[in-house]
JSON list of C-alpha atoms in Angstrom, two decimals:
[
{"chain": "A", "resi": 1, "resn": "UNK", "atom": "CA", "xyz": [-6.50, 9.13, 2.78]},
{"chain": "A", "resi": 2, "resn": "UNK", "atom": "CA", "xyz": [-9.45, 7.72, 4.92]},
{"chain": "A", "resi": 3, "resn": "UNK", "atom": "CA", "xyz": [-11.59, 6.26, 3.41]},
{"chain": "A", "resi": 4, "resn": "UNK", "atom": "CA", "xyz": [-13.24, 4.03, 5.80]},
{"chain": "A", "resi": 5, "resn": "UNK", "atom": "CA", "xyz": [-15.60, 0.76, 3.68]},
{"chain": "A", "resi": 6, "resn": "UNK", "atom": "CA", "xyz": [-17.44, -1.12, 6.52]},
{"chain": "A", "resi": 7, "resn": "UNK", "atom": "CA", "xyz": [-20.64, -3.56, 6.06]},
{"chain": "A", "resi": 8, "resn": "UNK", "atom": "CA", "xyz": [-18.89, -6.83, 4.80]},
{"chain": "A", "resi": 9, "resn": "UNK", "atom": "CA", "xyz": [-18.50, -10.47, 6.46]},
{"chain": "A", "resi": 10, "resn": "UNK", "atom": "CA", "xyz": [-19.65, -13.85, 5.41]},
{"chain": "A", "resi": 11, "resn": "UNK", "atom": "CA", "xyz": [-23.24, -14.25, 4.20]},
{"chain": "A", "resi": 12, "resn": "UNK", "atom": "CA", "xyz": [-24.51, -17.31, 2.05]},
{"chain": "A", "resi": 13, "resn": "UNK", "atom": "CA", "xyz": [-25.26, -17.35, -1.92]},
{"chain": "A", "resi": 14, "resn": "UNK", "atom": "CA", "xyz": [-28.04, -16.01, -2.33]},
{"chain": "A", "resi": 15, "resn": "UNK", "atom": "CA", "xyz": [-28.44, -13.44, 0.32]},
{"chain": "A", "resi": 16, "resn": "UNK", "atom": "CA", "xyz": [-27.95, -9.74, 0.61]},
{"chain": "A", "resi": 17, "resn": "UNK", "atom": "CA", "xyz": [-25.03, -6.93, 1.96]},
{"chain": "A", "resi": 18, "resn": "UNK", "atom": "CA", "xyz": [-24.98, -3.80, 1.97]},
{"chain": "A", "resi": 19, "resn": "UNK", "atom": "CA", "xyz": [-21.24, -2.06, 2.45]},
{"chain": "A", "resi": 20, "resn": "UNK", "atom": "CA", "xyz": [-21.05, 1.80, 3.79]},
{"chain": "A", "resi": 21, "resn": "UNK", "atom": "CA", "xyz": [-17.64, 4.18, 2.87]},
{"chain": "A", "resi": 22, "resn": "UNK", "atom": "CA", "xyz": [-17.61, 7.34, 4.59]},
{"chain": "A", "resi": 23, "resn": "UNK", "atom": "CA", "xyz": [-15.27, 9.72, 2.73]},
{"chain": "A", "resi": 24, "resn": "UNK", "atom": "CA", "xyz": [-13.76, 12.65, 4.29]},
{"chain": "A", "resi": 25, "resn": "UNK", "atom": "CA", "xyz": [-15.57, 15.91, 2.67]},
{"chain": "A", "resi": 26, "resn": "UNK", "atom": "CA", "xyz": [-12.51, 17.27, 0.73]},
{"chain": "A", "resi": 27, "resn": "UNK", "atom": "CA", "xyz": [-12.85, 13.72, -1.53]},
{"chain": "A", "resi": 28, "resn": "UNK", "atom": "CA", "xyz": [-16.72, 13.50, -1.53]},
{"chain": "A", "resi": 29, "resn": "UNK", "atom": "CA", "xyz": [-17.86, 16.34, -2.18]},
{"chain": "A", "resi": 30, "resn": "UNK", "atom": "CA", "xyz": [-17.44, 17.03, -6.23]},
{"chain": "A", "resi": 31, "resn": "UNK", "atom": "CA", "xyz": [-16.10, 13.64, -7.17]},
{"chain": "A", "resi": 32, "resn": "UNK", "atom": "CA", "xyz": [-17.43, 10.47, -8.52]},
{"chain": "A", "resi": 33, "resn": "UNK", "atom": "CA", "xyz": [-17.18, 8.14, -6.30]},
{"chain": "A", "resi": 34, "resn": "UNK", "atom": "CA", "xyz": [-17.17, 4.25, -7.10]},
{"chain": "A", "resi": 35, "resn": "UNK", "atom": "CA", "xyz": [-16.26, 0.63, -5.32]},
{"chain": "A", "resi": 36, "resn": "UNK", "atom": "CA", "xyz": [-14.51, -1.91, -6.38]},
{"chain": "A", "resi": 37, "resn": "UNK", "atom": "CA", "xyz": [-12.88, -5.40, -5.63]},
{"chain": "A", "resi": 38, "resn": "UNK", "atom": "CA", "xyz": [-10.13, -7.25, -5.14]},
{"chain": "A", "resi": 39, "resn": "UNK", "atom": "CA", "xyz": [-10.28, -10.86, -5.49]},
{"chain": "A", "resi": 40, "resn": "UNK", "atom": "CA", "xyz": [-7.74, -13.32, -4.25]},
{"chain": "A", "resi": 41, "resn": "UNK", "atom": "CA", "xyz": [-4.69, -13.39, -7.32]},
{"chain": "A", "resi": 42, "resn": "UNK", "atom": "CA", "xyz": [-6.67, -11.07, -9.53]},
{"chain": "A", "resi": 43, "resn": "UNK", "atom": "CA", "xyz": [-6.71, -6.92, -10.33]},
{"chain": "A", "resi": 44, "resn": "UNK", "atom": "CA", "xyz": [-8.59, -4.94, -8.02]},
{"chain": "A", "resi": 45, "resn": "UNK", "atom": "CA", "xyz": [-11.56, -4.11, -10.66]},
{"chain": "A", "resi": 46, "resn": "UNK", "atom": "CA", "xyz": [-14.78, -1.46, -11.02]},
{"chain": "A", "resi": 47, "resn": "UNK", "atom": "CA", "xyz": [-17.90, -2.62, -9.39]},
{"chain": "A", "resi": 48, "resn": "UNK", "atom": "CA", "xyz": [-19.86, 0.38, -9.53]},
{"chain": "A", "resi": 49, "resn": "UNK", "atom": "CA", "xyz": [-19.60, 4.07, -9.61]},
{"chain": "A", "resi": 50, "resn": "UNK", "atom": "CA", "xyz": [-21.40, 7.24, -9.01]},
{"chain": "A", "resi": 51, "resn": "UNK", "atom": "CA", "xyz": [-21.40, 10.50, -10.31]},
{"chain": "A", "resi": 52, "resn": "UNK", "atom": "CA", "xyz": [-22.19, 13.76, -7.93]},
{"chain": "A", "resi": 53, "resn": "UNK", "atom": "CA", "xyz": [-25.94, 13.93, -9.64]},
{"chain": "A", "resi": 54, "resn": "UNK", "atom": "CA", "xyz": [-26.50, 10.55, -9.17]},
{"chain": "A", "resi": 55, "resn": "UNK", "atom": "CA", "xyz": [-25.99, 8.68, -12.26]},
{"chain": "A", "resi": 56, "resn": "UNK", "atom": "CA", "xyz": [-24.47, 5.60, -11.81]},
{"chain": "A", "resi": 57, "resn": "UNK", "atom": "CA", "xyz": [-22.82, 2.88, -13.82]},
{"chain": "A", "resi": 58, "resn": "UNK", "atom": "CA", "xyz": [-22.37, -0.75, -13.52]},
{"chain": "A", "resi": 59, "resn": "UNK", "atom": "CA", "xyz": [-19.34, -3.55, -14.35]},
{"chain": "A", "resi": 60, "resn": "UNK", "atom": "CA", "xyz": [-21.48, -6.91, -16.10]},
{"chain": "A", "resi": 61, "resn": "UNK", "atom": "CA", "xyz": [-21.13, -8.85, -13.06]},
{"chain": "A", "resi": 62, "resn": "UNK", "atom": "CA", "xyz": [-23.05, -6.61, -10.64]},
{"chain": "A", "resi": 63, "resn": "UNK", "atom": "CA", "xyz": [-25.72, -5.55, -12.89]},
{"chain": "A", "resi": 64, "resn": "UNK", "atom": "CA", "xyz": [-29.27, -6.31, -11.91]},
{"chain": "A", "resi": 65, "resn": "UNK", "atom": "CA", "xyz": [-27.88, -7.16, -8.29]},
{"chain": "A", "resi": 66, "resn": "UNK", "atom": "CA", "xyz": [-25.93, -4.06, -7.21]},
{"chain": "A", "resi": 67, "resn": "UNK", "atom": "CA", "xyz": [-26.78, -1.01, -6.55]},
{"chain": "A", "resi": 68, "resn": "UNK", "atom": "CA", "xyz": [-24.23, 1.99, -5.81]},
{"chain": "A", "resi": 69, "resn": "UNK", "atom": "CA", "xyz": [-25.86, 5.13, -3.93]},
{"chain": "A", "resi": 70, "resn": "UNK", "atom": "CA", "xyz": [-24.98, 8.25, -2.64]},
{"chain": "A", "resi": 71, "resn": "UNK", "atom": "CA", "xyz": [-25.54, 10.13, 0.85]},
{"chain": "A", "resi": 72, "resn": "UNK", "atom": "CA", "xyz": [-24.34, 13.88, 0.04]},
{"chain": "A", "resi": 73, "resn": "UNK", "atom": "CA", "xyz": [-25.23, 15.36, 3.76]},
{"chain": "A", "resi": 74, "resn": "UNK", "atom": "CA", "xyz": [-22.81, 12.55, 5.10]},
{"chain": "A", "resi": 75, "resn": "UNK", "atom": "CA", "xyz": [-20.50, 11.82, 2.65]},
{"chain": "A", "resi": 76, "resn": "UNK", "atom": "CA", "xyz": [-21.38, 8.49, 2.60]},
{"chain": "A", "resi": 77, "resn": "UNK", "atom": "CA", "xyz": [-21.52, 6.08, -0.28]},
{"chain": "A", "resi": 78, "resn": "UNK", "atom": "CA", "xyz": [-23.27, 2.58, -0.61]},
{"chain": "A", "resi": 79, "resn": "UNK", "atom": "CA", "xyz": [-23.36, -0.75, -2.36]},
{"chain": "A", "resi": 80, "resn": "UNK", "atom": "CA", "xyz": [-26.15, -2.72, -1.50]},
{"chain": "A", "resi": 81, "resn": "UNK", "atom": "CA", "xyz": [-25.40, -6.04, -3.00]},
{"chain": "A", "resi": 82, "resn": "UNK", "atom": "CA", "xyz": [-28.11, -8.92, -3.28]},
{"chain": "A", "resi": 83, "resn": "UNK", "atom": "CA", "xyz": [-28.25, -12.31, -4.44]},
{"chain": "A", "resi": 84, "resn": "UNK", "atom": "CA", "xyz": [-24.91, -13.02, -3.97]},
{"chain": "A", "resi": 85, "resn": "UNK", "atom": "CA", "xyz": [-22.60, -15.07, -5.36]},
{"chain": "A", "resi": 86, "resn": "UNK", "atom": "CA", "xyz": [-19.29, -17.38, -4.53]},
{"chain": "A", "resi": 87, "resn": "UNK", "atom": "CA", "xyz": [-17.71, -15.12, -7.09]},
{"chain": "A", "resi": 88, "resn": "UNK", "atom": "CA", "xyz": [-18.41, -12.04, -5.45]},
{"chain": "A", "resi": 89, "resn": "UNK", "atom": "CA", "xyz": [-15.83, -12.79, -2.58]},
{"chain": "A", "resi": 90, "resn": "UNK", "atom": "CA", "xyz": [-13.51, -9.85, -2.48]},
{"chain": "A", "resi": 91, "resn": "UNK", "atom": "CA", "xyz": [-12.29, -7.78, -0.39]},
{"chain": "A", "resi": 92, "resn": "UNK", "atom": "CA", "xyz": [-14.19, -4.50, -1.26]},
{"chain": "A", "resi": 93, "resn": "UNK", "atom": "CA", "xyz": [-12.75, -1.01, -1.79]},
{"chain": "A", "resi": 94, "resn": "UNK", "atom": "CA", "xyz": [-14.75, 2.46, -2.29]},
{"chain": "A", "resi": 95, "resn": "UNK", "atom": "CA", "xyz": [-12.70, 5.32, -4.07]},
{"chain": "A", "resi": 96, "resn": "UNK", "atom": "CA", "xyz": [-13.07, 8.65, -5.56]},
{"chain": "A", "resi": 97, "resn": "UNK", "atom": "CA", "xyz": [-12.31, 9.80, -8.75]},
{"chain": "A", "resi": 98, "resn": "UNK", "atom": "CA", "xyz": [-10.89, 6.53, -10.29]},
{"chain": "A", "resi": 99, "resn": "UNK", "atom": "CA", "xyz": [-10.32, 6.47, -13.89]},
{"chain": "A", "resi": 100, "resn": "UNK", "atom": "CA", "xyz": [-9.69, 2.50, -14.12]},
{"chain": "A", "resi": 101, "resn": "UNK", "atom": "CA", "xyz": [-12.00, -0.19, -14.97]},
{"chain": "A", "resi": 102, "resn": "UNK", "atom": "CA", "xyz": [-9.60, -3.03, -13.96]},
{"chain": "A", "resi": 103, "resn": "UNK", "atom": "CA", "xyz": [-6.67, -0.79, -11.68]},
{"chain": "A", "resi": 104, "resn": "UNK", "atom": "CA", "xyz": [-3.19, -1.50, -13.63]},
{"chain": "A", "resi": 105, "resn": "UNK", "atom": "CA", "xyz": [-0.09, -2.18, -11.48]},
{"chain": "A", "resi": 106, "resn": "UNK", "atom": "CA", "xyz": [0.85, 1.42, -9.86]},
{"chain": "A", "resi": 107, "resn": "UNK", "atom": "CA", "xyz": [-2.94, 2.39, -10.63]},
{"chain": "A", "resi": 108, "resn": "UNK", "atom": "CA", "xyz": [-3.31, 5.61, -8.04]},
{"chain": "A", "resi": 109, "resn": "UNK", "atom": "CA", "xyz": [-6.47, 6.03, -6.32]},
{"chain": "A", "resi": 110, "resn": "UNK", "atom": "CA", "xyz": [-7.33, 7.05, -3.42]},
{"chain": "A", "resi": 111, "resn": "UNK", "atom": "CA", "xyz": [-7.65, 4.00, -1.49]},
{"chain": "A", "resi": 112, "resn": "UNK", "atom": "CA", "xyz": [-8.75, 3.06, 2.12]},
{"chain": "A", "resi": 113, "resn": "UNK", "atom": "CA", "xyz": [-9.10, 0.28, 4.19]},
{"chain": "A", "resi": 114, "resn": "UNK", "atom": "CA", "xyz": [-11.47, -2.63, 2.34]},
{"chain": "A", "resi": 115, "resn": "UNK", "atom": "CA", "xyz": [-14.26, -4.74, 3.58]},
{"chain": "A", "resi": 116, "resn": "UNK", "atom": "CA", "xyz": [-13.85, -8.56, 3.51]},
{"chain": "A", "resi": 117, "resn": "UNK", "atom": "CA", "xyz": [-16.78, -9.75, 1.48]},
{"chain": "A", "resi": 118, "resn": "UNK", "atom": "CA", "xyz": [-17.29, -13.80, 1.58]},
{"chain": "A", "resi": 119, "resn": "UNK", "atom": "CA", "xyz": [-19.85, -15.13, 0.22]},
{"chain": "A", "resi": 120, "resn": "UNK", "atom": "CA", "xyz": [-19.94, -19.27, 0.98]},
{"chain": "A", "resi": 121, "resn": "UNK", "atom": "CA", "xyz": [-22.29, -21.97, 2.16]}
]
């Protein structure tokens, strides 16, 4: 599955990213599409998601700060992410489809390659 998440590197708290996942067309188009992250020793978990109208949804922690977004002419979804924190480092995963809030063991998604997002003084 390629599912290519680009945009991520270090930044300091406070400041502002904004990660790209091009999908190919076959998982974009008519699917929900949603990011989410993996911190070091923890479950990868929901950041945000996106239905194919446009209504989104947010996990507590990105509320306010994130926001998900949708390209449909390039199959292309975004997270802009502001104000970061120390506790946003993760590495950073878009999907399609993905039923989980926080991914069990086994979880199956349609995964790609992350984005290493570190967010540090």
């Amino acid at each position: 599955v390629q599912l290519q998440a680009s945009g991520g590197g270090l930044v300091q708290p406070g400041g502002s990213l904004r990660l790209s996942c091009a999908a190919p067309e076959s998982i974009f188009r008519g699917n929900h599409m949603g990011w989410y992250r993996q911190a070091p020793g923890k479950r990868r978990e929901l950041v945000a998601s996106i239905t194919t109208a446009g209504t989104t949804n947010y996990a507590q922690a990105g509320k306010g700060r994130f926001t998900i977004s949708r390209d449909n002419a390039k199959n292309i979804v975004y997270l802009q992410m502001n104000n970061l924190e120390p506790e946003d480092t993760a590495v950073y995963y878009c999907t399609a489809d993905c039923p989980y809030i926080i991914v069990p063991p086994g979880g199956s998604c349609p995964w790609g390659q992350g984005t290493l997002v570190t967010v540090s003084s």
